[in-house]
Structures are given as C-alpha cells and as structure tokens.
Amino acid sequence: MSPQRKLLLLGTFVHSKTQQHLEFLHNAAVAVDEQGKIAAIERDVAEASEAQARLLTQLGWDEAEVDVTVAAEGQFFFPGFVDTHIHAPQYANAGIFGKSSLLDWLETYTFPLESSLADLSKARRVYTRCVRRTLSHGTTTATYYATIDVAATNLLADLCLSMGQRAFVGRACMDNPDVNPDYYRDASAAETLRATQQTIDHMRSIDPGFDIVSPILTPRFAPSCSREAMAGLAQLHRETNLPIQTHISENLGEIQLVKSMFPEADSYAGVYDKYGLLTPKTVLAHAVHISEEEAELIAHRGSKVSHCPCSNTSLTSGPARVRWMWDRGIDVGLGTDMSGGYSPSILDAARQAALVSRHVAMGIHVPEGGGAAAVEQEKERERVKLTVEEALYLATRGGARCVGLEDKIGGFEVGMEWDAQLVSLSQVSDDGGMEEHDHGHGLVDVFGWESWGDRLAKWLYNGDDRNTKRVWVKGRLVHKRK
Amino acid sequence: MSPQRKLLLLGTFVHSKTQQHLEFLHNAAVAVDEQGKIAAIERDVAEASEAQARLLTQLGWDEAEVDVTVAAEGQFFFPGFVDTHIHAPQYANAGIFGKSSLLDWLETYTFPLESSLADLSKARRVYTRCVRRTLSHGTTTATYYATIDVAATNLLADLCLSMGQRAFVGRACMDNPDVNPDYYRDASAAETLRATQQTIDHMRSIDPGFDIVSPILTPRFAPSCSREAMAGLAQLHRETNLPIQTHISENLGEIQLVKSMFPEADSYAGVYDKYGLLTPKTVLAHAVHISEEEAELIAHRGSKVSHCPCSNTSLTSGPARVRWMWDRGIDVGLGTDMSGGYSPSILDAARQAALVSRHVAMGIHVPEGGGAAAVEQEKERERVKLTVEEALYLATRGGARCVGLEDKIGGFEVGMEWDAQLVSLSQVSDDGGMEEHDHGHGLVDVFGWESWGDRLAKWLYNGDDRNTKRVWVKGRLVHKRK
C-alpha cells in the first residue's frame, strides 16, 4: 500500500468506555500517524483549534504534512463497526428468504446462489457491491464466509484489500456428501484442506502480515463437515494460529441433526471441542439454544460468540440471550449473518440486538399476583434488556474482542489504529420544513434540545448509511459521501 | 383546493389482490380524473404507450389536459401506506425511550414533550417535520393523536391539509386527575367535550366534507379518562358518526390498572363497550394481551385493531398475534405508534410485523420427541408467520379497512382515489461498483435476475424513503425526490 499522510481529526469523539458506558470527548483532537495508528489524543480543550496546535507541537509534526478533518457542530467520530459474521456471496439474496428456516433456506436460496459464484465475473459483481455497501454502513472489519470456490474466495480477499476493508476471509469448507448437495461440496477432506491452503497462500502473497486481510479457517457447520475435515482444520489452526469461524446451535432441527450425526459427543459445542475447533480464536455464530454446559465449555475454552439477531428472527431460529452469555463470561460481538439476516448493516444489527433482548425479556414469565418470585422475575426482565450503550458496545469493542483485535480497534486510545466513521445527524430547520437537499441527510432528526445520549439513541434507532459521511480503516479513507 | 389536472400513470402497478396475494399489472395504464379518482385502468397491453392511446380514446380525454408519469424499467406504482396509529407530537422523541415500558415512558418522555407543544411555534416545527417525513415514507393516510391543546391540534389539521396528507386528527382526551399529571390534563369531562368540539368545528371549517382531514374522537386510553368523558365522547360519536381511536391492552401493568379502576367491567374491552366506545368505527391500538372473550367482543362490534409491532417490542409490551386476530374475524391495520415505536415509517412497521410474527412463532412450544401434538404445533408455528404479501397487505388495504376507507384507498380499482407511491429500486451496475449518485437510490440492490416477488421482498426488508420517488394523495402530488 502506498504511504499515507498523517491525519488530524478534530471535534467530538464518542466510543465505549465500558460495556455500559459511552464516553464523549468534546473539543478533542486525535492525531494519526502514517501507519494509521493513533499517535496522540488531546481532550477537553476550550477549542478544537487549540487542541490542534498543542498536538502538532507535542508530536513535532508540521501542519503541511497533515490532513485535517473537522467534525462540524453536531457531528461526531465513532469507531468503525465490526461485523463478526457475514456471508459475502449471499449479498445478492438480501431480503429473500420467504417463510423458510435454516435447513430449507440453505437448500432453496443459499446453496444455488453460492455455487453460481464460481463464475468469477458474477462473483466480482456481487462481492464488489457487498464490500462497497458494508463500507458505506461503517463496517471497517468484516468476518466473511465466502464460498467453496478458491478463485472466488481469493477474489474476495483481493477486493477487500483494494477497497481497504479489514477482513477475515474464509473459504467455506463442506465435504460431507450426506448433507451437502452434489453440485456444491468438497470432494473429500483432503480437498477441503488443500483448497483452504490455497486461499491462505494467496492471502499471504497479497498481504504478508495479514494486516488488512487475513484467512480464517471455516468449517461451515458440523453437519457439513467430515470428522477428518474438522480435525484437519484444527491441526492447521495449531500450526498457523489462524482464527476459526463456524456456526453453532442456530436452529432446533439443526441441533437434532448434529445429535444424530455425532453420537460420540455430548453436545453441539462438544463436537467442535472433540475435533479441536473450540479455541480462543474461534468465533461461533448464533449460539441461540446452547445449554448451561455448552456455555461453560465455550467460556472455558475462551471461544467467542457472534450474535446475529436479525438472522435469528428472520429464519425463526430463536432469540439468543446476550445477557445470559455475558453472565457466563462469554465475549459477544454482532453479526449481520446476511442473508440469513436481511441487512448488511451492523447499525441495524445493533438495533435488532436491542429489540431481540426485549423479546427475551417478554419471554420471562412473571407469576401473577405478586410475591417475591414475581418481583425477582420482573427485575430479571429489566436486566436482560440491552441499552443503547450496550448495543453500540457490541457493534464496536465487543466485535473487536470477538475477532481478537481488541488492542487494535473498537475505541480511541493511543496506539490503536484509526478504524472510524464520521457520523452526521440531520438538523431540523426552524420551520420544520424539508428541502430537496435534506433527503440525503438521513432520517435522524435532531431538534437541538437533545442531550448527547439522546442523539446516540436517535442514531441507533433511526440511523442508516446516510449518517456515515466518512469511513477510515487503518488511517486510510475508504468511503465518503456528501 | 385548486382544481387538479388529470393524470395518466404508465408502467407496472403492484397491489394486494387478497390478503395473501399481490397482483402485478405490467404494461398497464391508470387514468385519474380531476377529482383524484381512478377513471379507468388498462392492463396487460404489449406497450404502455398503447395503453395510453386506448385509455385517452375511451375516456375522450385530450392529451394536452393530462399529466403523464411513466414508471421506468424496474420501477412500480404501489398504493400509499396507511398508518392507523401515530402520535404526531412525539415525533421529536423518535428513538428516545431508554429501557422504559408504557407507564414510566408516558411520565418520563411523553407527557413533558406533549405538554410543551402548547407553544405553537414548537408545535408547528415538530408537526411540519412529522408530516413531511411521513409523506416521504409513503404514508398517504395517517391516523394521528395530537395533544390536549386545541390550537395545536387545529394546527396539525391545517398542516395536513396544506401538505395534502389524508389524516384523521384527534385531540387527546384525558381528564382523570388520578392518572394524568396536573400540568397536562383536561380540567373536567365537560372541558374534554368542549375542547373536542372546537377541533371538530375547526376541521369542518377548513375541509367541510372531511375529504382530506377528518376529526377522530380520541379518549387517550381508559385510565386517563373519566367515565363521563368516555360516555360523552360515545354520545358525540352517535350524533356525528365520527370515528374513534384509543389504546387497548398494550402492557400488563396497564391492564392491572384498568382492572382496579373499572371493577364494573369484565375486561379492558368491556370498559370501552360499557361506555359506548366499541363501534365499527373504532380503532383500538395494540391489543397485545386481549383474551378470547375480548377478541370475540371486538369482532362482534366490528371494531378494528391497529397492530404496532415496533412499539410493542421497543416498550417491551408483548408480541401481538395478527394471525390469531385474523382467525377471529378482526380487521387489522398497521400503526407506527411513533414514538412508542421509534420509526415513523410504515414500511418499517410492515417489516417489524413480519419479524414479530416470527417471535410469536418461536414462542409456540413444540413438545420434544415428535408425535401428533408436535406436528400440530410445528404447523402452527409456520402458520402464524406473516409473509411479505401479508405484511404489505396490512400496510395498505388492511389499514384502509381499519379506518373505514377500504372503498376509497389501498388498491387500484376504478372509482377508488389515487393515493399511491412510485417505487424505484437500485440497479446494480455490471461491475458492482457504487458511484456518488448511487447513494441517493437507497439500499435495495437489484441484480436483474430477481422475480417480481423477490423484488417486493427486497423492498420490504431493505427499502426506505429513498425508494419512494413520488407520492400522491387523491391525485395530488404531495412528495417527490430525485
């Protein structure tokens, strides 16, 4: 990549201080060096311009070598979003799922589309649009499932690198002839490993340090893989320390299938553990129906969960319990799981996470007639709901932890990399009218009396890509809009 | 209103043929007369231009007196949306509700905002924006709650009329000093009726036939009203045949409150029935927790239900059962219930209706181990899910039935009025890239191989105001965007 200019960002910065709290830095400045790292932060000065002067002096940077971006009144910088589970080929099907649930959805909609992307011109068209769109939604890191096709998977990696999206790109491994269709599967476990290795070699050739694009080992889900393929991928993980992604416990029919196929394991999580795939670098998508024992095992192994609320509702999989997983010490991030989820936007996923947590709450039975038990259950109902702050944490730092990048991205601290977005909300005019040019500014209407907390709530619930005016990854500007 | 020009619309038209089926009219033409009524429809001709020629001849219209709008390739006309329950003053709070549920939400967020709109300049700003935004979302008919303030309520009616949105505008009636705050309530039942009459008189003065703007009698909800106020409003209904709107059975705490306050009635629905408010012209918002007996009573009285999925989830009220209400013969429409619901968009409400129906499905217990009971429950799970077609029916014809306008709006038939939107989806370029100008075209990406059914699904799940390029009410163009 060509050397970058230094950056200076001025204005209001908002990020998760903790899981429960957002921090607001007003009249602040962030300096980003040529490697895309945050070199210094100046906060709470009277004027942003003052911060600028101080920082340049402190760093010994010349004004001429620095590109300055100022967040205007009401705008703010926010960490880029992390999508911990998204299927790039399925972008073409976003919104198309009918009344299906997981297993028939795979057969009806998903396998035919995925297999068709062996046509590289089609793959280029779908993948380009997917990366462009997710960048425009503020997704600075995406953990992709590709297809079984090596060339198309490598193409996805190329596109992420050229468009500047931080990405984990996984070739989907699926060699079980009893579950996968003949037209779309690996010929054998050996083929699974050979093809996976080819994608690793390719990504090493285009990004030797895996700084922007990294391979991720991707056994599709237990039923789709032979024991040999799973064990082989686990061996590859131990040799390379590459991350792993797969699905777990999304749907009741799927769980029955796993039970019948793997009698040697106690549980779905137990299958992955038995074949060496439950590691601290493993991202497990869904985890809707996991048991206490499975949660304990996952927490013990340090594996992470990608919560995919939009998908879990759309495919009638079930409402996953984020608070319950947090209680058990499991790190959780957000996944769009597009196109199981219809939306490629993590802001949408964060919103859905807040909504689904309310469905979890509504599912908690409160005994009639009061009493201590009723009071306890009422409290629990309140407790499981996710706040605006928690939903935005999941979308940023939660996701960063999930993919092992918590020291690099997800918040604004010196030494971290500048993966960020500039967010702008619409200011309502005095007469409340709307002009043609207002249409481009999105749906979040700020009247002026709102607190900053209220503004973030408005953004979470009514925001979209129109509010994301600039996106940077590792200091590089990768998306902008008027 | 000034006389309108005749309209001729050419291209693809999509509307609900039945609750389960959309009808697609390609290469069709619709002629709309000066009163905004559909004068003729020509369908399935080889070319739209041919339809145009035929229609003009048939009607004896001169080309010069007709404005022609052509839906381009991939665009389509769709009926305008009907919002059967929306609180205009709360627009300023859209997205702000924290972790609250109904009763604390009213006190914390809603009453302070509503009472502040006695300031007419503030009311003008909020209401103007609300009407502009809902029009831009394709809402051609809105059933509004205003506030208790007569002048501000009349202002909302003025604004709807001038901006051309078909609206039912209701002054919120709330005279119970035990429930409503001192700073925001009617002084007495007599005051409730007097103030309501003032808003009726005003609307009659600005729109004598109530063609565009109509009053609607609005007891806020049973706990907020005295028995005298409810009985008085019911008497007014019998004298005027004006429609009625209120809330019912939204939240468990509210239901307990009603039970304790109205021991003379068997149920929440029974309270309204006792005081004469359960009529064929009554719209009941929410109906989340109604009993079999209440459903039977509501169906028997011919009252309607406004389903508010976004609000019911946001405020943790509960998942309302649309299929269950349909089974019992109740007409159902959609309400945004903004700002209990965060979104003023009915397309969003339709999407949430589909999602919430899946949460209803997930709440149906399927006994383990199979057997006839399990099979039955599995079937029921499938049955309660709403399809794309059903969600869009709720948003249009369902809503029209709800507000008693099913013979005028909600579909395209000769004699109905032209309340419609022109919808345009984004066409993905051959290379999948996105240019600056693509940003204005919304999030629905069509690759070109999708069926029309798939396109509608994509619109339902990823569409927004950017896809709604033109909006007409009664033949008048009331919104357009590039």
PDB file of N, CA, C and O in Angstrom, chain B residues 168-211:
ATOM      1  N   PHE B 168     -56.636  11.612   9.874  1.00  0.00           N
ATOM      2  CA  PHE B 168     -57.587  11.700  10.973  1.00  0.00           C
ATOM      3  C   PHE B 168     -56.824  12.348  12.116  1.00  0.00           C
ATOM      4  O   PHE B 168     -55.767  11.849  12.516  1.00  0.00           O
ATOM      5  N   VAL B 169     -57.330  13.454  12.613  1.00  0.00           N
ATOM      6  CA  VAL B 169     -56.607  14.205  13.633  1.00  0.00           C
ATOM      7  C   VAL B 169     -57.423  14.220  14.919  1.00  0.00           C
ATOM      8  O   VAL B 169     -58.549  14.722  14.948  1.00  0.00           O
ATOM      9  N   GLY B 170     -56.846  13.647  15.957  1.00  0.00           N
ATOM     10  CA  GLY B 170     -57.581  13.532  17.204  1.00  0.00           C
ATOM     11  C   GLY B 170     -56.951  14.323  18.341  1.00  0.00           C
ATOM     12  O   GLY B 170     -55.768  14.151  18.641  1.00  0.00           O
ATOM     13  N   ARG B 171     -57.742  15.171  18.953  1.00  0.00           N
ATOM     14  CA  ARG B 171     -57.293  15.826  20.169  1.00  0.00           C
ATOM     15  C   ARG B 171     -57.306  14.794  21.300  1.00  0.00           C
ATOM     16  O   ARG B 171     -58.314  14.134  21.541  1.00  0.00           O
ATOM     17  N   ALA B 172     -56.183  14.628  21.999  1.00  0.00           N
ATOM     18  CA  ALA B 172     -56.091  13.635  23.065  1.00  0.00           C
ATOM     19  C   ALA B 172     -56.962  14.063  24.244  1.00  0.00           C
ATOM     20  O   ALA B 172     -56.807  15.168  24.780  1.00  0.00           O
ATOM     21  N   CYS B 173     -57.883  13.174  24.634  1.00  0.00           N
ATOM     22  CA  CYS B 173     -58.790  13.479  25.743  1.00  0.00           C
ATOM     23  C   CYS B 173     -58.311  12.737  26.987  1.00  0.00           C
ATOM     24  O   CYS B 173     -58.170  11.507  26.968  1.00  0.00           O
ATOM     25  N   MET B 174     -58.101  13.480  28.068  1.00  0.00           N
ATOM     26  CA  MET B 174     -57.539  12.874  29.292  1.00  0.00           C
ATOM     27  C   MET B 174     -57.876  13.782  30.471  1.00  0.00           C
ATOM     28  O   MET B 174     -57.203  14.781  30.702  1.00  0.00           O
ATOM     29  N   ASP B 175     -58.910  13.402  31.193  1.00  0.00           N
ATOM     30  CA  ASP B 175     -59.402  14.287  32.254  1.00  0.00           C
ATOM     31  C   ASP B 175     -59.306  13.669  33.648  1.00  0.00           C
ATOM     32  O   ASP B 175     -59.800  14.259  34.613  1.00  0.00           O
ATOM     33  N   ASN B 176     -58.727  12.505  33.760  1.00  0.00           N
ATOM     34  CA  ASN B 176     -58.672  11.851  35.067  1.00  0.00           C
ATOM     35  C   ASN B 176     -57.501  12.389  35.899  1.00  0.00           C
ATOM     36  O   ASN B 176     -56.345  12.141  35.566  1.00  0.00           O
ATOM     37  N   PRO B 177     -57.816  13.108  36.991  1.00  0.00           N
ATOM     38  CA  PRO B 177     -56.734  13.725  37.777  1.00  0.00           C
ATOM     39  C   PRO B 177     -55.897  12.699  38.540  1.00  0.00           C
ATOM     40  O   PRO B 177     -54.796  13.013  38.976  1.00  0.00           O
ATOM     41  N   ASP B 178     -56.404  11.479  38.693  1.00  0.00           N
ATOM     42  CA  ASP B 178     -55.641  10.465  39.425  1.00  0.00           C
ATOM     43  C   ASP B 178     -54.536   9.851  38.583  1.00  0.00           C
ATOM     44  O   ASP B 178     -53.589   9.264  39.107  1.00  0.00           O
ATOM     45  N   VAL B 179     -54.660   9.941  37.290  1.00  0.00           N
ATOM     46  CA  VAL B 179     -53.701   9.270  36.406  1.00  0.00           C
ATOM     47  C   VAL B 179     -52.847  10.271  35.630  1.00  0.00           C
ATOM     48  O   VAL B 179     -51.647  10.082  35.461  1.00  0.00           O
ATOM     49  N   ASN B 180     -53.476  11.333  35.152  1.00  0.00           N
ATOM     50  CA  ASN B 180     -52.748  12.309  34.345  1.00  0.00           C
ATOM     51  C   ASN B 180     -52.061  13.344  35.231  1.00  0.00           C
ATOM     52  O   ASN B 180     -52.578  13.696  36.279  1.00  0.00           O
ATOM     53  N   PRO B 181     -50.921  13.831  34.808  1.00  0.00           N
ATOM     54  CA  PRO B 181     -50.234  14.835  35.631  1.00  0.00           C
ATOM     55  C   PRO B 181     -51.013  16.148  35.659  1.00  0.00           C
ATOM     56  O   PRO B 181     -51.749  16.469  34.718  1.00  0.00           O
ATOM     57  N   ASP B 182     -50.849  16.888  36.723  1.00  0.00           N
ATOM     58  CA  ASP B 182     -51.564  18.165  36.848  1.00  0.00           C
ATOM     59  C   ASP B 182     -51.247  19.112  35.700  1.00  0.00           C
ATOM     60  O   ASP B 182     -52.102  19.883  35.266  1.00  0.00           O
ATOM     61  N   TYR B 183     -50.015  19.036  35.231  1.00  0.00           N
ATOM     62  CA  TYR B 183     -49.614  20.002  34.193  1.00  0.00           C
ATOM     63  C   TYR B 183     -50.123  19.621  32.814  1.00  0.00           C
ATOM     64  O   TYR B 183     -49.937  20.362  31.845  1.00  0.00           O
ATOM     65  N   TYR B 184     -50.734  18.439  32.704  1.00  0.00           N
ATOM     66  CA  TYR B 184     -51.146  18.006  31.369  1.00  0.00           C
ATOM     67  C   TYR B 184     -52.405  17.153  31.437  1.00  0.00           C
ATOM     68  O   TYR B 184     -52.354  15.932  31.401  1.00  0.00           O
ATOM     69  N   ARG B 185     -53.554  17.846  31.618  1.00  0.00           N
ATOM     70  CA  ARG B 185     -54.834  17.132  31.550  1.00  0.00           C
ATOM     71  C   ARG B 185     -55.979  18.113  31.374  1.00  0.00           C
ATOM     72  O   ARG B 185     -55.830  19.314  31.597  1.00  0.00           O
ATOM     73  N   ASP B 186     -57.122  17.570  31.005  1.00  0.00           N
ATOM     74  CA  ASP B 186     -58.343  18.368  30.908  1.00  0.00           C
ATOM     75  C   ASP B 186     -58.883  18.627  32.305  1.00  0.00           C
ATOM     76  O   ASP B 186     -58.832  17.752  33.164  1.00  0.00           O
ATOM     77  N   ALA B 187     -59.444  19.822  32.498  1.00  0.00           N
ATOM     78  CA  ALA B 187     -59.940  20.204  33.829  1.00  0.00           C
ATOM     79  C   ALA B 187     -61.145  19.370  34.248  1.00  0.00           C
ATOM     80  O   ALA B 187     -61.377  19.147  35.437  1.00  0.00           O
ATOM     81  N   SER B 188     -61.900  18.879  33.285  1.00  0.00           N
ATOM     82  CA  SER B 188     -63.129  18.134  33.599  1.00  0.00           C
ATOM     83  C   SER B 188     -63.610  17.419  32.348  1.00  0.00           C
ATOM     84  O   SER B 188     -63.110  17.678  31.243  1.00  0.00           O
ATOM     85  N   ALA B 189     -64.606  16.543  32.544  1.00  0.00           N
ATOM     86  CA  ALA B 189     -65.197  15.871  31.386  1.00  0.00           C
ATOM     87  C   ALA B 189     -65.856  16.890  30.454  1.00  0.00           C
ATOM     88  O   ALA B 189     -65.793  16.772  29.229  1.00  0.00           O
ATOM     89  N   ALA B 190     -66.466  17.888  31.055  1.00  0.00           N
ATOM     90  CA  ALA B 190     -67.111  18.924  30.230  1.00  0.00           C
ATOM     91  C   ALA B 190     -66.079  19.632  29.362  1.00  0.00           C
ATOM     92  O   ALA B 190     -66.308  19.906  28.172  1.00  0.00           O
ATOM     93  N   GLU B 191     -64.928  19.901  29.955  1.00  0.00           N
ATOM     94  CA  GLU B 191     -63.844  20.549  29.216  1.00  0.00           C
ATOM     95  C   GLU B 191     -63.361  19.636  28.071  1.00  0.00           C
ATOM     96  O   GLU B 191     -63.092  20.088  26.953  1.00  0.00           O
ATOM     97  N   THR B 192     -63.255  18.340  28.358  1.00  0.00           N
ATOM     98  CA  THR B 192     -62.874  17.360  27.329  1.00  0.00           C
ATOM     99  C   THR B 192     -63.790  17.473  26.116  1.00  0.00           C
ATOM    100  O   THR B 192     -63.331  17.539  24.968  1.00  0.00           O
ATOM    101  N   LEU B 193     -65.094  17.530  26.393  1.00  0.00           N
ATOM    102  CA  LEU B 193     -66.052  17.540  25.285  1.00  0.00           C
ATOM    103  C   LEU B 193     -66.065  18.882  24.563  1.00  0.00           C
ATOM    104  O   LEU B 193     -66.149  18.938  23.331  1.00  0.00           O
ATOM    105  N   ARG B 194     -65.948  19.952  25.344  1.00  0.00           N
ATOM    106  CA  ARG B 194     -65.954  21.287  24.754  1.00  0.00           C
ATOM    107  C   ARG B 194     -64.745  21.461  23.830  1.00  0.00           C
ATOM    108  O   ARG B 194     -64.851  21.917  22.690  1.00  0.00           O
ATOM    109  N   ALA B 195     -63.557  21.062  24.322  1.00  0.00           N
ATOM    110  CA  ALA B 195     -62.338  21.220  23.534  1.00  0.00           C
ATOM    111  C   ALA B 195     -62.378  20.340  22.285  1.00  0.00           C
ATOM    112  O   ALA B 195     -61.962  20.758  21.195  1.00  0.00           O
ATOM    113  N   THR B 196     -62.888  19.124  22.454  1.00  0.00           N
ATOM    114  CA  THR B 196     -63.009  18.222  21.295  1.00  0.00           C
ATOM    115  C   THR B 196     -63.911  18.853  20.232  1.00  0.00           C
ATOM    116  O   THR B 196     -63.605  18.843  19.040  1.00  0.00           O
ATOM    117  N   GLN B 197     -65.032  19.423  20.697  1.00  0.00           N
ATOM    118  CA  GLN B 197     -65.964  20.050  19.755  1.00  0.00           C
ATOM    119  C   GLN B 197     -65.291  21.196  18.989  1.00  0.00           C
ATOM    120  O   GLN B 197     -65.535  21.371  17.790  1.00  0.00           O
ATOM    121  N   GLN B 198     -64.427  21.929  19.682  1.00  0.00           N
ATOM    122  CA  GLN B 198     -63.719  23.030  18.999  1.00  0.00           C
ATOM    123  C   GLN B 198     -62.853  22.517  17.859  1.00  0.00           C
ATOM    124  O   GLN B 198     -62.727  23.167  16.819  1.00  0.00           O
ATOM    125  N   THR B 199     -62.225  21.367  18.069  1.00  0.00           N
ATOM    126  CA  THR B 199     -61.385  20.841  16.986  1.00  0.00           C
ATOM    127  C   THR B 199     -62.256  20.315  15.844  1.00  0.00           C
ATOM    128  O   THR B 199     -61.886  20.440  14.675  1.00  0.00           O
ATOM    129  N   ILE B 200     -63.405  19.757  16.170  1.00  0.00           N
ATOM    130  CA  ILE B 200     -64.324  19.293  15.118  1.00  0.00           C
ATOM    131  C   ILE B 200     -64.814  20.493  14.294  1.00  0.00           C
ATOM    132  O   ILE B 200     -64.813  20.461  13.059  1.00  0.00           O
ATOM    133  N   ASP B 201     -65.193  21.553  15.009  1.00  0.00           N
ATOM    134  CA  ASP B 201     -65.672  22.755  14.304  1.00  0.00           C
ATOM    135  C   ASP B 201     -64.583  23.308  13.385  1.00  0.00           C
ATOM    136  O   ASP B 201     -64.847  23.702  12.250  1.00  0.00           O
ATOM    137  N   HIS B 202     -63.360  23.323  13.883  1.00  0.00           N
ATOM    138  CA  HIS B 202     -62.269  23.848  13.063  1.00  0.00           C
ATOM    139  C   HIS B 202     -62.090  23.013  11.801  1.00  0.00           C
ATOM    140  O   HIS B 202     -61.979  23.541  10.696  1.00  0.00           O
ATOM    141  N   MET B 203     -62.040  21.702  11.963  1.00  0.00           N
ATOM    142  CA  MET B 203     -61.816  20.851  10.779  1.00  0.00           C
ATOM    143  C   MET B 203     -62.974  20.941   9.798  1.00  0.00           C
ATOM    144  O   MET B 203     -62.783  20.899   8.591  1.00  0.00           O
ATOM    145  N   ARG B 204     -64.188  21.124  10.336  1.00  0.00           N
ATOM    146  CA  ARG B 204     -65.322  21.300   9.420  1.00  0.00           C
ATOM    147  C   ARG B 204     -65.176  22.607   8.645  1.00  0.00           C
ATOM    148  O   ARG B 204     -65.519  22.674   7.461  1.00  0.00           O
ATOM    149  N   SER B 205     -64.596  23.607   9.287  1.00  0.00           N
ATOM    150  CA  SER B 205     -64.438  24.903   8.600  1.00  0.00           C
ATOM    151  C   SER B 205     -63.371  24.847   7.506  1.00  0.00           C
ATOM    152  O   SER B 205     -63.477  25.513   6.495  1.00  0.00           O
ATOM    153  N   ILE B 206     -62.341  24.032   7.688  1.00  0.00           N
ATOM    154  CA  ILE B 206     -61.279  24.007   6.667  1.00  0.00           C
ATOM    155  C   ILE B 206     -61.502  22.925   5.617  1.00  0.00           C
ATOM    156  O   ILE B 206     -60.978  23.002   4.513  1.00  0.00           O
ATOM    157  N   ASP B 207     -62.262  21.890   5.930  1.00  0.00           N
ATOM    158  CA  ASP B 207     -62.497  20.786   4.988  1.00  0.00           C
ATOM    159  C   ASP B 207     -63.890  20.224   5.256  1.00  0.00           C
ATOM    160  O   ASP B 207     -64.053  19.174   5.875  1.00  0.00           O
ATOM    161  N   PRO B 208     -64.918  20.947   4.753  1.00  0.00           N
ATOM    162  CA  PRO B 208     -66.303  20.680   5.140  1.00  0.00           C
ATOM    163  C   PRO B 208     -66.732  19.225   4.934  1.00  0.00           C
ATOM    164  O   PRO B 208     -67.493  18.680   5.719  1.00  0.00           O
ATOM    165  N   GLY B 209     -66.220  18.573   3.882  1.00  0.00           N
ATOM    166  CA  GLY B 209     -66.620  17.182   3.648  1.00  0.00           C
ATOM    167  C   GLY B 209     -65.720  16.185   4.342  1.00  0.00           C
ATOM    168  O   GLY B 209     -65.878  14.988   4.158  1.00  0.00           O
ATOM    169  N   PHE B 210     -64.777  16.685   5.114  1.00  0.00           N
ATOM    170  CA  PHE B 210     -63.754  15.809   5.714  1.00  0.00           C
ATOM    171  C   PHE B 210     -63.121  14.900   4.653  1.00  0.00           C
ATOM    172  O   PHE B 210     -62.850  13.723   4.891  1.00  0.00           O
ATOM    173  N   ASP B 211     -62.873  15.486   3.483  1.00  0.00           N
ATOM    174  CA  ASP B 211     -62.320  14.697   2.374  1.00  0.00           C
ATOM    175  C   ASP B 211     -60.868  14.335   2.617  1.00  0.00           C
ATOM    176  O   ASP B 211     -60.426  13.251   2.281  1.00  0.00           O
TER     177      ASP B 211
END
